[in-house]
PDB file of N, CA and C in Angstrom:
ATOM      1  N   VAL A   1       0.846  -1.169   0.000  1.00  0.00           N
ATOM      2  CA  VAL A   1       0.000   0.000   0.000  1.00  0.00           C
ATOM      3  C   VAL A   1       0.891   1.231   0.000  1.00  0.00           C
ATOM      4  N   ASP A   2       0.565   2.147  -0.860  1.00  0.00           N
ATOM      5  CA  ASP A   2       1.236   3.448  -0.872  1.00  0.00           C
ATOM      6  C   ASP A   2       0.196   4.508  -0.580  1.00  0.00           C
ATOM      7  N   ILE A   3       0.503   5.404   0.326  1.00  0.00           N
ATOM      8  CA  ILE A   3      -0.379   6.520   0.637  1.00  0.00           C
ATOM      9  C   ILE A   3       0.329   7.787   0.209  1.00  0.00           C
ATOM     10  N   PHE A   4      -0.364   8.596  -0.589  1.00  0.00           N
ATOM     11  CA  PHE A   4       0.223   9.829  -1.102  1.00  0.00           C
ATOM     12  C   PHE A   4      -0.509  11.024  -0.523  1.00  0.00           C
ATOM     13  N   HIS A   5       0.254  12.008  -0.133  1.00  0.00           N
ATOM     14  CA  HIS A   5      -0.302  13.282   0.304  1.00  0.00           C
ATOM     15  C   HIS A   5       0.191  14.309  -0.702  1.00  0.00           C
ATOM     16  N   SER A   6      -0.629  14.540  -1.716  1.00  0.00           N
ATOM     17  CA  SER A   6      -0.226  15.439  -2.790  1.00  0.00           C
ATOM     18  C   SER A   6      -1.471  15.885  -3.536  1.00  0.00           C
ATOM     19  N   ASP A   7      -1.267  16.773  -4.478  1.00  0.00           N
ATOM     20  CA  ASP A   7      -2.371  17.133  -5.359  1.00  0.00           C
ATOM     21  C   ASP A   7      -2.804  15.861  -6.085  1.00  0.00           C
ATOM     22  N   PHE A   8      -4.104  15.654  -6.153  1.00  0.00           N
ATOM     23  CA  PHE A   8      -4.608  14.409  -6.736  1.00  0.00           C
ATOM     24  C   PHE A   8      -4.181  14.220  -8.184  1.00  0.00           C
ATOM     25  N   ALA A   9      -3.948  15.284  -8.907  1.00  0.00           N
ATOM     26  CA  ALA A   9      -3.551  15.172 -10.313  1.00  0.00           C
ATOM     27  C   ALA A   9      -2.197  14.489 -10.465  1.00  0.00           C
ATOM     28  N   ALA A  10      -1.376  14.532  -9.440  1.00  0.00           N
ATOM     29  CA  ALA A  10      -0.056  13.899  -9.515  1.00  0.00           C
ATOM     30  C   ALA A  10      -0.168  12.407  -9.781  1.00  0.00           C
ATOM     31  N   ARG A  11      -1.238  11.765  -9.346  1.00  0.00           N
ATOM     32  CA  ARG A  11      -1.403  10.320  -9.541  1.00  0.00           C
ATOM     33  C   ARG A  11      -1.656   9.954 -10.994  1.00  0.00           C
ATOM     34  N   LEU A  12      -2.022  10.911 -11.820  1.00  0.00           N
ATOM     35  CA  LEU A  12      -2.230  10.621 -13.241  1.00  0.00           C
ATOM     36  C   LEU A  12      -0.913  10.356 -13.955  1.00  0.00           C
ATOM     37  N   TYR A  13       0.149  10.869 -13.410  1.00  0.00           N
ATOM     38  CA  TYR A  13       1.413  10.869 -14.133  1.00  0.00           C
ATOM     39  C   TYR A  13       2.489  10.036 -13.463  1.00  0.00           C
ATOM     40  N   THR A  14       2.112   9.159 -12.547  1.00  0.00           N
ATOM     41  CA  THR A  14       3.119   8.383 -11.823  1.00  0.00           C
ATOM     42  C   THR A  14       3.024   6.895 -12.130  1.00  0.00           C
ATOM     43  N   GLY A  15       2.619   6.570 -13.338  1.00  0.00           N
ATOM     44  CA  GLY A  15       2.606   5.173 -13.738  1.00  0.00           C
ATOM     45  C   GLY A  15       1.507   4.347 -13.105  1.00  0.00           C
ATOM     46  N   VAL A  16       0.324   4.906 -12.943  1.00  0.00           N
ATOM     47  CA  VAL A  16      -0.796   4.170 -12.381  1.00  0.00           C
ATOM     48  C   VAL A  16      -1.185   3.059 -13.347  1.00  0.00           C
ATOM     49  N   LEU A  17      -1.326   1.856 -12.817  1.00  0.00           N
ATOM     50  CA  LEU A  17      -1.671   0.687 -13.625  1.00  0.00           C
ATOM     51  C   LEU A  17      -3.139   0.338 -13.465  1.00  0.00           C
ATOM     52  N   PRO A  18      -3.740  -0.289 -14.478  1.00  0.00           N
ATOM     53  CA  PRO A  18      -5.147  -0.678 -14.370  1.00  0.00           C
ATOM     54  C   PRO A  18      -5.474  -1.585 -13.190  1.00  0.00           C
ATOM     55  N   VAL A  19      -4.509  -2.290 -12.659  1.00  0.00           N
ATOM     56  CA  VAL A  19      -4.774  -3.173 -11.526  1.00  0.00           C
ATOM     57  C   VAL A  19      -4.813  -2.417 -10.191  1.00  0.00           C
ATOM     58  N   GLU A  20      -4.547  -1.135 -10.218  1.00  0.00           N
ATOM     59  CA  GLU A  20      -4.502  -0.370  -8.983  1.00  0.00           C
ATOM     60  C   GLU A  20      -5.881   0.099  -8.552  1.00  0.00           C
ATOM     61  N   PHE A  21      -5.957   0.471  -7.288  1.00  0.00           N
ATOM     62  CA  PHE A  21      -7.159   0.994  -6.669  1.00  0.00           C
ATOM     63  C   PHE A  21      -6.804   2.354  -6.091  1.00  0.00           C
ATOM     64  N   ILE A  22      -7.593   3.371  -6.413  1.00  0.00           N
ATOM     65  CA  ILE A  22      -7.337   4.709  -5.875  1.00  0.00           C
ATOM     66  C   ILE A  22      -8.601   5.219  -5.207  1.00  0.00           C
ATOM     67  N   TYR A  23      -8.440   5.676  -3.969  1.00  0.00           N
ATOM     68  CA  TYR A  23      -9.541   6.275  -3.209  1.00  0.00           C
ATOM     69  C   TYR A  23      -9.224   7.749  -3.026  1.00  0.00           C
ATOM     70  N   PHE A  24     -10.117   8.599  -3.506  1.00  0.00           N
ATOM     71  CA  PHE A  24      -9.957  10.041  -3.352  1.00  0.00           C
ATOM     72  C   PHE A  24     -10.811  10.507  -2.179  1.00  0.00           C
ATOM     73  N   ASP A  25     -10.149  11.073  -1.184  1.00  0.00           N
ATOM     74  CA  ASP A  25     -10.813  11.573   0.019  1.00  0.00           C
ATOM     75  C   ASP A  25     -10.657  13.085   0.073  1.00  0.00           C
ATOM     76  N   ALA A  26     -11.303  13.752  -0.840  1.00  0.00           N
ATOM     77  CA  ALA A  26     -11.235  15.213  -0.896  1.00  0.00           C
ATOM     78  C   ALA A  26     -12.219  15.829   0.094  1.00  0.00           C
ATOM     79  N   PRO A  27     -12.041  17.096   0.446  1.00  0.00           N
ATOM     80  CA  PRO A  27     -13.047  17.759   1.279  1.00  0.00           C
ATOM     81  C   PRO A  27     -14.416  17.705   0.599  1.00  0.00           C
ATOM     82  N   TYR A  28     -15.439  17.458   1.380  1.00  0.00           N
ATOM     83  CA  TYR A  28     -16.786  17.333   0.840  1.00  0.00           C
ATOM     84  C   TYR A  28     -17.348  18.697   0.441  1.00  0.00           C
ATOM     85  N   VAL A  29     -18.220  18.674  -0.558  1.00  0.00           N
ATOM     86  CA  VAL A  29     -18.979  19.864  -0.923  1.00  0.00           C
ATOM     87  C   VAL A  29     -19.937  20.128   0.241  1.00  0.00           C
ATOM     88  N   PRO A  30     -20.003  21.363   0.743  1.00  0.00           N
ATOM     89  CA  PRO A  30     -20.897  21.642   1.871  1.00  0.00           C
ATOM     90  C   PRO A  30     -22.346  21.270   1.541  1.00  0.00           C
ATOM     91  N   ALA A  31     -22.988  20.568   2.465  1.00  0.00           N
ATOM     92  CA  ALA A  31     -24.368  20.129   2.267  1.00  0.00           C
ATOM     93  C   ALA A  31     -25.376  21.114   2.847  1.00  0.00           C
ATOM     94  N   SER A  32     -24.882  22.100   3.583  1.00  0.00           N
ATOM     95  CA  SER A  32     -25.771  23.098   4.171  1.00  0.00           C
ATOM     96  C   SER A  32     -24.986  24.388   4.394  1.00  0.00           C
ATOM     97  N   PRO A  33     -25.691  25.494   4.616  1.00  0.00           N
ATOM     98  CA  PRO A  33     -24.982  26.761   4.866  1.00  0.00           C
ATOM     99  C   PRO A  33     -24.082  26.720   6.092  1.00  0.00           C
ATOM    100  N   SER A  34     -24.400  25.869   7.068  1.00  0.00           N
ATOM    101  CA  SER A  34     -23.566  25.808   8.273  1.00  0.00           C
ATOM    102  C   SER A  34     -22.382  24.855   8.134  1.00  0.00           C
ATOM    103  N   ALA A  35     -22.347  24.086   7.035  1.00  0.00           N
ATOM    104  CA  ALA A  35     -21.223  23.178   6.794  1.00  0.00           C
ATOM    105  C   ALA A  35     -20.121  23.969   6.117  1.00  0.00           C
ATOM    106  N   ASN A  36     -19.080  24.276   6.857  1.00  0.00           N
ATOM    107  CA  ASN A  36     -18.064  25.157   6.302  1.00  0.00           C
ATOM    108  C   ASN A  36     -16.679  24.542   6.199  1.00  0.00           C
ATOM    109  N   PHE A  37     -16.539  23.240   6.441  1.00  0.00           N
ATOM    110  CA  PHE A  37     -15.246  22.598   6.251  1.00  0.00           C
ATOM    111  C   PHE A  37     -15.089  22.270   4.775  1.00  0.00           C
ATOM    112  N   THR A  38     -14.169  22.951   4.098  1.00  0.00           N
ATOM    113  CA  THR A  38     -13.988  22.725   2.663  1.00  0.00           C
ATOM    114  C   THR A  38     -12.547  22.478   2.281  1.00  0.00           C
ATOM    115  N   SER A  39     -11.671  22.245   3.252  1.00  0.00           N
ATOM    116  CA  SER A  39     -10.276  22.061   2.896  1.00  0.00           C
ATOM    117  C   SER A  39      -9.475  21.430   4.015  1.00  0.00           C
ATOM    118  N   TYR A  40      -8.465  20.677   3.622  1.00  0.00           N
ATOM    119  CA  TYR A  40      -7.499  20.151   4.574  1.00  0.00           C
ATOM    120  C   TYR A  40      -6.307  21.095   4.706  1.00  0.00           C
ATOM    121  N   THR A  41      -6.250  22.109   3.851  1.00  0.00           N
ATOM    122  CA  THR A  41      -5.136  23.051   3.867  1.00  0.00           C
ATOM    123  C   THR A  41      -5.665  24.475   3.810  1.00  0.00           C
ATOM    124  N   SER A  42      -4.792  25.437   4.028  1.00  0.00           N
ATOM    125  CA  SER A  42      -5.203  26.837   3.977  1.00  0.00           C
ATOM    126  C   SER A  42      -5.518  27.298   2.561  1.00  0.00           C
ATOM    127  N   ALA A  43      -5.102  26.533   1.560  1.00  0.00           N
ATOM    128  CA  ALA A  43      -5.353  26.915   0.172  1.00  0.00           C
ATOM    129  C   ALA A  43      -6.810  26.713  -0.238  1.00  0.00           C
ATOM    130  N   GLY A  44      -7.568  25.936   0.522  1.00  0.00           N
ATOM    131  CA  GLY A  44      -8.968  25.702   0.200  1.00  0.00           C
ATOM    132  C   GLY A  44      -9.146  24.629  -0.858  1.00  0.00           C
ATOM    133  N   PHE A  45     -10.403  24.227  -1.058  1.00  0.00           N
ATOM    134  CA  PHE A  45     -10.758  23.250  -2.080  1.00  0.00           C
ATOM    135  C   PHE A  45     -12.046  23.758  -2.702  1.00  0.00           C
ATOM    136  N   THR A  46     -11.922  24.346  -3.853  1.00  0.00           N
ATOM    137  CA  THR A  46     -13.004  25.089  -4.485  1.00  0.00           C
ATOM    138  C   THR A  46     -13.880  24.206  -5.375  1.00  0.00           C
ATOM    139  N   ARG A  47     -14.912  24.815  -5.914  1.00  0.00           N
ATOM    140  CA  ARG A  47     -15.744  24.121  -6.895  1.00  0.00           C
ATOM    141  C   ARG A  47     -14.877  23.697  -8.082  1.00  0.00           C
ATOM    142  N   GLY A  48     -13.980  24.577  -8.495  1.00  0.00           N
ATOM    143  CA  GLY A  48     -13.069  24.236  -9.589  1.00  0.00           C
ATOM    144  C   GLY A  48     -12.216  23.021  -9.264  1.00  0.00           C
ATOM    145  N   ASP A  49     -11.770  22.909  -8.024  1.00  0.00           N
ATOM    146  CA  ASP A  49     -11.007  21.729  -7.597  1.00  0.00           C
ATOM    147  C   ASP A  49     -11.879  20.484  -7.644  1.00  0.00           C
ATOM    148  N   GLN A  50     -13.145  20.615  -7.226  1.00  0.00           N
ATOM    149  CA  GLN A  50     -14.067  19.480  -7.300  1.00  0.00           C
ATOM    150  C   GLN A  50     -14.251  19.039  -8.757  1.00  0.00           C
ATOM    151  N   GLU A  51     -14.383  19.995  -9.657  1.00  0.00           N
ATOM    152  CA  GLU A  51     -14.541  19.681 -11.085  1.00  0.00           C
ATOM    153  C   GLU A  51     -13.284  19.016 -11.636  1.00  0.00           C
ATOM    154  N   ARG A  52     -12.135  19.518 -11.233  1.00  0.00           N
ATOM    155  CA  ARG A  52     -10.860  18.956 -11.677  1.00  0.00           C
ATOM    156  C   ARG A  52     -10.685  17.533 -11.155  1.00  0.00           C
ATOM    157  N   LEU A  53     -11.072  17.303  -9.901  1.00  0.00           N
ATOM    158  CA  LEU A  53     -11.001  15.960  -9.334  1.00  0.00           C
ATOM    159  C   LEU A  53     -11.885  14.994 -10.122  1.00  0.00           C
ATOM    160  N   ALA A  54     -13.104  15.403 -10.421  1.00  0.00           N
ATOM    161  CA  ALA A  54     -14.019  14.543 -11.175  1.00  0.00           C
ATOM    162  C   ALA A  54     -13.439  14.199 -12.537  1.00  0.00           C
ATOM    163  N   ALA A  55     -12.836  15.174 -13.205  1.00  0.00           N
ATOM    164  CA  ALA A  55     -12.238  14.928 -14.523  1.00  0.00           C
ATOM    165  C   ALA A  55     -11.065  13.954 -14.419  1.00  0.00           C
ATOM    166  N   HIS A  56     -10.219  14.114 -13.410  1.00  0.00           N
ATOM    167  CA  HIS A  56      -9.073  13.219 -13.235  1.00  0.00           C
ATOM    168  C   HIS A  56      -9.523  11.813 -12.853  1.00  0.00           C
ATOM    169  N   ALA A  57     -10.526  11.731 -11.997  1.00  0.00           N
ATOM    170  CA  ALA A  57     -11.041  10.418 -11.611  1.00  0.00           C
ATOM    171  C   ALA A  57     -11.598   9.693 -12.837  1.00  0.00           C
ATOM    172  N   LEU A  58     -12.279  10.424 -13.704  1.00  0.00           N
ATOM    173  CA  LEU A  58     -12.826   9.818 -14.918  1.00  0.00           C
ATOM    174  C   LEU A  58     -11.712   9.343 -15.850  1.00  0.00           C
ATOM    175  N   THR A  59     -10.664  10.126 -15.977  1.00  0.00           N
ATOM    176  CA  THR A  59      -9.521   9.721 -16.801  1.00  0.00           C
ATOM    177  C   THR A  59      -8.941   8.401 -16.287  1.00  0.00           C
ATOM    178  N   LEU A  60      -8.764   8.301 -14.979  1.00  0.00           N
ATOM    179  CA  LEU A  60      -8.245   7.061 -14.398  1.00  0.00           C
ATOM    180  C   LEU A  60      -9.209   5.902 -14.616  1.00  0.00           C
ATOM    181  N   LYS A  61     -10.491   6.143 -14.413  1.00  0.00           N
ATOM    182  CA  LYS A  61     -11.499   5.098 -14.608  1.00  0.00           C
ATOM    183  C   LYS A  61     -11.453   4.583 -16.045  1.00  0.00           C
ATOM    184  N   ARG A  62     -11.329   5.492 -16.990  1.00  0.00           N
ATOM    185  CA  ARG A  62     -11.276   5.092 -18.399  1.00  0.00           C
ATOM    186  C   ARG A  62     -10.012   4.316 -18.732  1.00  0.00           C
ATOM    187  N   ARG A  63      -8.971   4.485 -17.938  1.00  0.00           N
ATOM    188  CA  ARG A  63      -7.738   3.696 -18.102  1.00  0.00           C
ATOM    189  C   ARG A  63      -7.860   2.324 -17.461  1.00  0.00           C
ATOM    190  N   GLY A  64      -8.972   2.064 -16.798  1.00  0.00           N
ATOM    191  CA  GLY A  64      -9.175   0.776 -16.155  1.00  0.00           C
ATOM    192  C   GLY A  64      -8.775   0.733 -14.698  1.00  0.00           C
ATOM    193  N   VAL A  65      -8.390   1.863 -14.130  1.00  0.00           N
ATOM    194  CA  VAL A  65      -8.034   1.933 -12.717  1.00  0.00           C
ATOM    195  C   VAL A  65      -9.323   1.900 -11.894  1.00  0.00           C
ATOM    196  N   ARG A  66      -9.308   1.135 -10.817  1.00  0.00           N
ATOM    197  CA  ARG A  66     -10.464   1.101  -9.921  1.00  0.00           C
ATOM    198  C   ARG A  66     -10.422   2.346  -9.046  1.00  0.00           C
ATOM    199  N   VAL A  67     -11.450   3.174  -9.161  1.00  0.00           N
ATOM    200  CA  VAL A  67     -11.502   4.469  -8.486  1.00  0.00           C
ATOM    201  C   VAL A  67     -12.710   4.509  -7.560  1.00  0.00           C
ATOM    202  N   VAL A  68     -12.506   5.050  -6.360  1.00  0.00           N
ATOM    203  CA  VAL A  68     -13.598   5.335  -5.441  1.00  0.00           C
ATOM    204  C   VAL A  68     -13.456   6.782  -4.988  1.00  0.00           C
ATOM    205  N   VAL A  69     -14.563   7.492  -5.037  1.00  0.00           N
ATOM    206  CA  VAL A  69     -14.628   8.864  -4.554  1.00  0.00           C
ATOM    207  C   VAL A  69     -15.799   8.930  -3.585  1.00  0.00           C
ATOM    208  N   THR A  70     -15.617   9.590  -2.458  1.00  0.00           N
ATOM    209  CA  THR A  70     -16.737   9.836  -1.561  1.00  0.00           C
ATOM    210  C   THR A  70     -16.939  11.341  -1.451  1.00  0.00           C
ATOM    211  N   ASN A  71     -18.210  11.717  -1.280  1.00  0.00           N
ATOM    212  CA  ASN A  71     -18.527  13.133  -1.145  1.00  0.00           C
ATOM    213  C   ASN A  71     -19.941  13.246  -0.610  1.00  0.00           C
ATOM    214  N   SER A  72     -20.350  14.459  -0.315  1.00  0.00           N
ATOM    215  CA  SER A  72     -21.697  14.684   0.190  1.00  0.00           C
ATOM    216  C   SER A  72     -22.722  14.490  -0.929  1.00  0.00           C
ATOM    217  N   ASP A  73     -23.936  14.169  -0.541  1.00  0.00           N
ATOM    218  CA  ASP A  73     -25.012  13.975  -1.505  1.00  0.00           C
ATOM    219  C   ASP A  73     -25.691  15.306  -1.758  1.00  0.00           C
ATOM    220  N   VAL A  74     -25.113  16.052  -2.690  1.00  0.00           N
ATOM    221  CA  VAL A  74     -25.647  17.357  -3.089  1.00  0.00           C
ATOM    222  C   VAL A  74     -25.699  17.394  -4.615  1.00  0.00           C
ATOM    223  N   PRO A  75     -26.516  18.288  -5.167  1.00  0.00           N
ATOM    224  CA  PRO A  75     -26.661  18.327  -6.630  1.00  0.00           C
ATOM    225  C   PRO A  75     -25.346  18.472  -7.400  1.00  0.00           C
ATOM    226  N   LEU A  76     -24.418  19.284  -6.923  1.00  0.00           N
ATOM    227  CA  LEU A  76     -23.157  19.463  -7.639  1.00  0.00           C
ATOM    228  C   LEU A  76     -22.416  18.135  -7.790  1.00  0.00           C
ATOM    229  N   VAL A  77     -22.344  17.362  -6.733  1.00  0.00           N
ATOM    230  CA  VAL A  77     -21.606  16.095  -6.795  1.00  0.00           C
ATOM    231  C   VAL A  77     -22.303  15.124  -7.744  1.00  0.00           C
ATOM    232  N   ARG A  78     -23.621  15.076  -7.702  1.00  0.00           N
ATOM    233  CA  ARG A  78     -24.354  14.207  -8.635  1.00  0.00           C
ATOM    234  C   ARG A  78     -24.153  14.658 -10.081  1.00  0.00           C
ATOM    235  N   GLU A  79     -24.002  15.959 -10.285  1.00  0.00           N
ATOM    236  CA  GLU A  79     -23.725  16.489 -11.630  1.00  0.00           C
ATOM    237  C   GLU A  79     -22.320  16.099 -12.089  1.00  0.00           C
ATOM    238  N   LEU A  80     -21.353  16.160 -11.193  1.00  0.00           N
ATOM    239  CA  LEU A  80     -19.969  15.853 -11.543  1.00  0.00           C
ATOM    240  C   LEU A  80     -19.738  14.368 -11.794  1.00  0.00           C
ATOM    241  N   TYR A  81     -20.559  13.520 -11.176  1.00  0.00           N
ATOM    242  CA  TYR A  81     -20.413  12.065 -11.295  1.00  0.00           C
ATOM    243  C   TYR A  81     -21.748  11.475 -11.767  1.00  0.00           C
ATOM    244  N   PRO A  82     -22.089  11.676 -13.037  1.00  0.00           N
ATOM    245  CA  PRO A  82     -23.400  11.219 -13.529  1.00  0.00           C
ATOM    246  C   PRO A  82     -23.540   9.704 -13.464  1.00  0.00           C
ATOM    247  N   SER A  83     -24.744   9.266 -13.142  1.00  0.00           N
ATOM    248  CA  SER A  83     -24.988   7.835 -12.932  1.00  0.00           C
ATOM    249  C   SER A  83     -24.944   7.011 -14.214  1.00  0.00           C
ATOM    250  N   ASP A  84     -24.900   7.663 -15.374  1.00  0.00           N
ATOM    251  CA  ASP A  84     -24.729   6.886 -16.608  1.00  0.00           C
ATOM    252  C   ASP A  84     -23.263   6.551 -16.863  1.00  0.00           C
ATOM    253  N   VAL A  85     -22.367   7.136 -16.084  1.00  0.00           N
ATOM    254  CA  VAL A  85     -20.926   6.874 -16.200  1.00  0.00           C
ATOM    255  C   VAL A  85     -20.393   6.177 -14.943  1.00  0.00           C
ATOM    256  N   TRP A  86     -20.903   6.552 -13.798  1.00  0.00           N
ATOM    257  CA  TRP A  86     -20.419   6.090 -12.502  1.00  0.00           C
ATOM    258  C   TRP A  86     -21.492   5.280 -11.789  1.00  0.00           C
ATOM    259  N   ASN A  87     -21.074   4.382 -10.923  1.00  0.00           N
ATOM    260  CA  ASN A  87     -21.989   3.769  -9.957  1.00  0.00           C
ATOM    261  C   ASN A  87     -22.033   4.728  -8.778  1.00  0.00           C
ATOM    262  N   VAL A  88     -23.197   5.272  -8.500  1.00  0.00           N
ATOM    263  CA  VAL A  88     -23.351   6.252  -7.431  1.00  0.00           C
ATOM    264  C   VAL A  88     -24.311   5.672  -6.394  1.00  0.00           C
ATOM    265  N   ASP A  89     -23.779   5.397  -5.220  1.00  0.00           N
ATOM    266  CA  ASP A  89     -24.581   4.818  -4.143  1.00  0.00           C
ATOM    267  C   ASP A  89     -24.657   5.798  -2.986  1.00  0.00           C
ATOM    268  N   ARG A  90     -25.865   5.994  -2.487  1.00  0.00           N
ATOM    269  CA  ARG A  90     -26.064   6.856  -1.321  1.00  0.00           C
ATOM    270  C   ARG A  90     -26.035   5.997  -0.059  1.00  0.00           C
ATOM    271  N   VAL A  91     -25.302   6.473   0.915  1.00  0.00           N
ATOM    272  CA  VAL A  91     -25.317   5.864   2.234  1.00  0.00           C
ATOM    273  C   VAL A  91     -25.723   6.948   3.222  1.00  0.00           C
ATOM    274  N   GLU A  92     -26.380   6.536   4.288  1.00  0.00           N
ATOM    275  CA  GLU A  92     -26.764   7.490   5.319  1.00  0.00           C
ATOM    276  C   GLU A  92     -25.979   7.200   6.582  1.00  0.00           C
ATOM    277  N   LEU A  93     -25.456   8.254   7.132  1.00  0.00           N
ATOM    278  CA  LEU A  93     -24.673   8.153   8.361  1.00  0.00           C
ATOM    279  C   LEU A  93     -25.387   8.906   9.464  1.00  0.00           C
ATOM    280  N   ARG A  94     -25.140   8.506  10.679  1.00  0.00           N
ATOM    281  CA  ARG A  94     -25.622   9.307  11.800  1.00  0.00           C
ATOM    282  C   ARG A  94     -24.759  10.552  11.862  1.00  0.00           C
ATOM    283  N   GLY A  95     -25.381  11.700  11.939  1.00  0.00           N
ATOM    284  CA  GLY A  95     -24.647  12.958  11.989  1.00  0.00           C
ATOM    285  C   GLY A  95     -23.703  13.069  13.158  1.00  0.00           C
ATOM    286  N   ASP A  96     -23.990  12.354  14.267  1.00  0.00           N
ATOM    287  CA  ASP A  96     -23.096  12.457  15.421  1.00  0.00           C
ATOM    288  C   ASP A  96     -21.739  11.829  15.154  1.00  0.00           C
ATOM    289  N   SER A  97     -21.658  11.022  14.081  1.00  0.00           N
ATOM    290  CA  SER A  97     -20.359  10.431  13.765  1.00  0.00           C
ATOM    291  C   SER A  97     -19.513  11.356  12.899  1.00  0.00           C
ATOM    292  N   VAL A  98     -20.125  12.411  12.361  1.00  0.00           N
ATOM    293  CA  VAL A  98     -19.375  13.313  11.499  1.00  0.00           C
ATOM    294  C   VAL A  98     -19.490  14.775  11.915  1.00  0.00           C
ATOM    295  N   SER A  99     -20.229  15.078  12.955  1.00  0.00           N
ATOM    296  CA  SER A  99     -20.420  16.465  13.362  1.00  0.00           C
ATOM    297  C   SER A  99     -20.186  16.622  14.857  1.00  0.00           C
ATOM    298  N   CYS A 100     -19.438  17.645  15.203  1.00  0.00           N
ATOM    299  CA  CYS A 100     -19.215  17.920  16.619  1.00  0.00           C
ATOM    300  C   CYS A 100     -20.300  18.842  17.167  1.00  0.00           C
ATOM    301  N   LYS A 101     -21.162  19.356  16.290  1.00  0.00           N
ATOM    302  CA  LYS A 101     -22.219  20.277  16.711  1.00  0.00           C
ATOM    303  C   LYS A 101     -23.531  19.529  16.883  1.00  0.00           C
ATOM    304  N   ARG A 102     -24.203  19.821  17.970  1.00  0.00           N
ATOM    305  CA  ARG A 102     -25.462  19.138  18.282  1.00  0.00           C
ATOM    306  C   ARG A 102     -26.480  19.273  17.148  1.00  0.00           C
ATOM    307  N   ASP A 103     -26.588  20.464  16.531  1.00  0.00           N
ATOM    308  CA  ASP A 103     -27.585  20.665  15.473  1.00  0.00           C
ATOM    309  C   ASP A 103     -27.196  19.962  14.171  1.00  0.00           C
ATOM    310  N   GLY A 104     -25.996  19.394  14.079  1.00  0.00           N
ATOM    311  CA  GLY A 104     -25.578  18.673  12.885  1.00  0.00           C
ATOM    312  C   GLY A 104     -25.697  17.172  13.046  1.00  0.00           C
ATOM    313  N   ARG A 105     -26.466  16.726  14.028  1.00  0.00           N
ATOM    314  CA  ARG A 105     -26.487  15.306  14.352  1.00  0.00           C
ATOM    315  C   ARG A 105     -27.707  14.563  13.822  1.00  0.00           C
ATOM    316  N   GLY A 106     -28.250  14.978  12.708  1.00  0.00           N
ATOM    317  CA  GLY A 106     -29.319  14.217  12.082  1.00  0.00           C
ATOM    318  C   GLY A 106     -28.722  13.180  11.138  1.00  0.00           C
ATOM    319  N   ARG A 107     -29.538  12.661  10.254  1.00  0.00           N
ATOM    320  CA  ARG A 107     -29.048  11.725   9.238  1.00  0.00           C
ATOM    321  C   ARG A 107     -28.312  12.542   8.184  1.00  0.00           C
ATOM    322  N   VAL A 108     -27.185  12.037   7.732  1.00  0.00           N
ATOM    323  CA  VAL A 108     -26.345  12.727   6.763  1.00  0.00           C
ATOM    324  C   VAL A 108     -26.176  11.828   5.544  1.00  0.00           C
ATOM    325  N   GLY A 109     -26.482  12.348   4.357  1.00  0.00           N
ATOM    326  CA  GLY A 109     -26.312  11.579   3.138  1.00  0.00           C
ATOM    327  C   GLY A 109     -24.920  11.751   2.561  1.00  0.00           C
ATOM    328  N   GLU A 110     -24.349  10.646   2.172  1.00  0.00           N
ATOM    329  CA  GLU A 110     -23.016  10.652   1.558  1.00  0.00           C
ATOM    330  C   GLU A 110     -23.084   9.767   0.328  1.00  0.00           C
ATOM    331  N   LEU A 111     -22.290  10.122  -0.679  1.00  0.00           N
ATOM    332  CA  LEU A 111     -22.234   9.316  -1.890  1.00  0.00           C
ATOM    333  C   LEU A 111     -20.927   8.545  -1.949  1.00  0.00           C
ATOM    334  N   VAL A 112     -21.026   7.291  -2.342  1.00  0.00           N
ATOM    335  CA  VAL A 112     -19.857   6.453  -2.635  1.00  0.00           C
ATOM    336  C   VAL A 112     -19.906   6.226  -4.141  1.00  0.00           C
ATOM    337  N   ILE A 113     -18.895   6.720  -4.818  1.00  0.00           N
ATOM    338  CA  ILE A 113     -18.879   6.753  -6.278  1.00  0.00           C
ATOM    339  C   ILE A 113     -17.789   5.822  -6.783  1.00  0.00           C
ATOM    340  N   THR A 114     -18.174   4.878  -7.643  1.00  0.00           N
ATOM    341  CA  THR A 114     -17.201   3.928  -8.191  1.00  0.00           C
ATOM    342  C   THR A 114     -17.359   3.799  -9.685  1.00  0.00           C
TER     343      THR A 114
END
């Protein structure tokens, strides 16, 4: 197993083979106005970054690489990963497992995209 901490686009150019499995764990698209975590770094993770990730994931998928992306169940993510190209499965999580705020502890929809 190799774990990389880098811009996701770097994996396109490092000899990825079709037998490989890549999981992209990018910051989720906010599902509500109070959801404000959008980055693991101070540089942020914008809508443009989400679009770029979707394009790179598709390139890898078309090369035969097994790709998994997780993100929030919001219209933008469903648009970026259309179900005629991707397997898009919704899972529901208890909000208390992903939110430290009491008002964020309802059911939370997440997409697992393969």
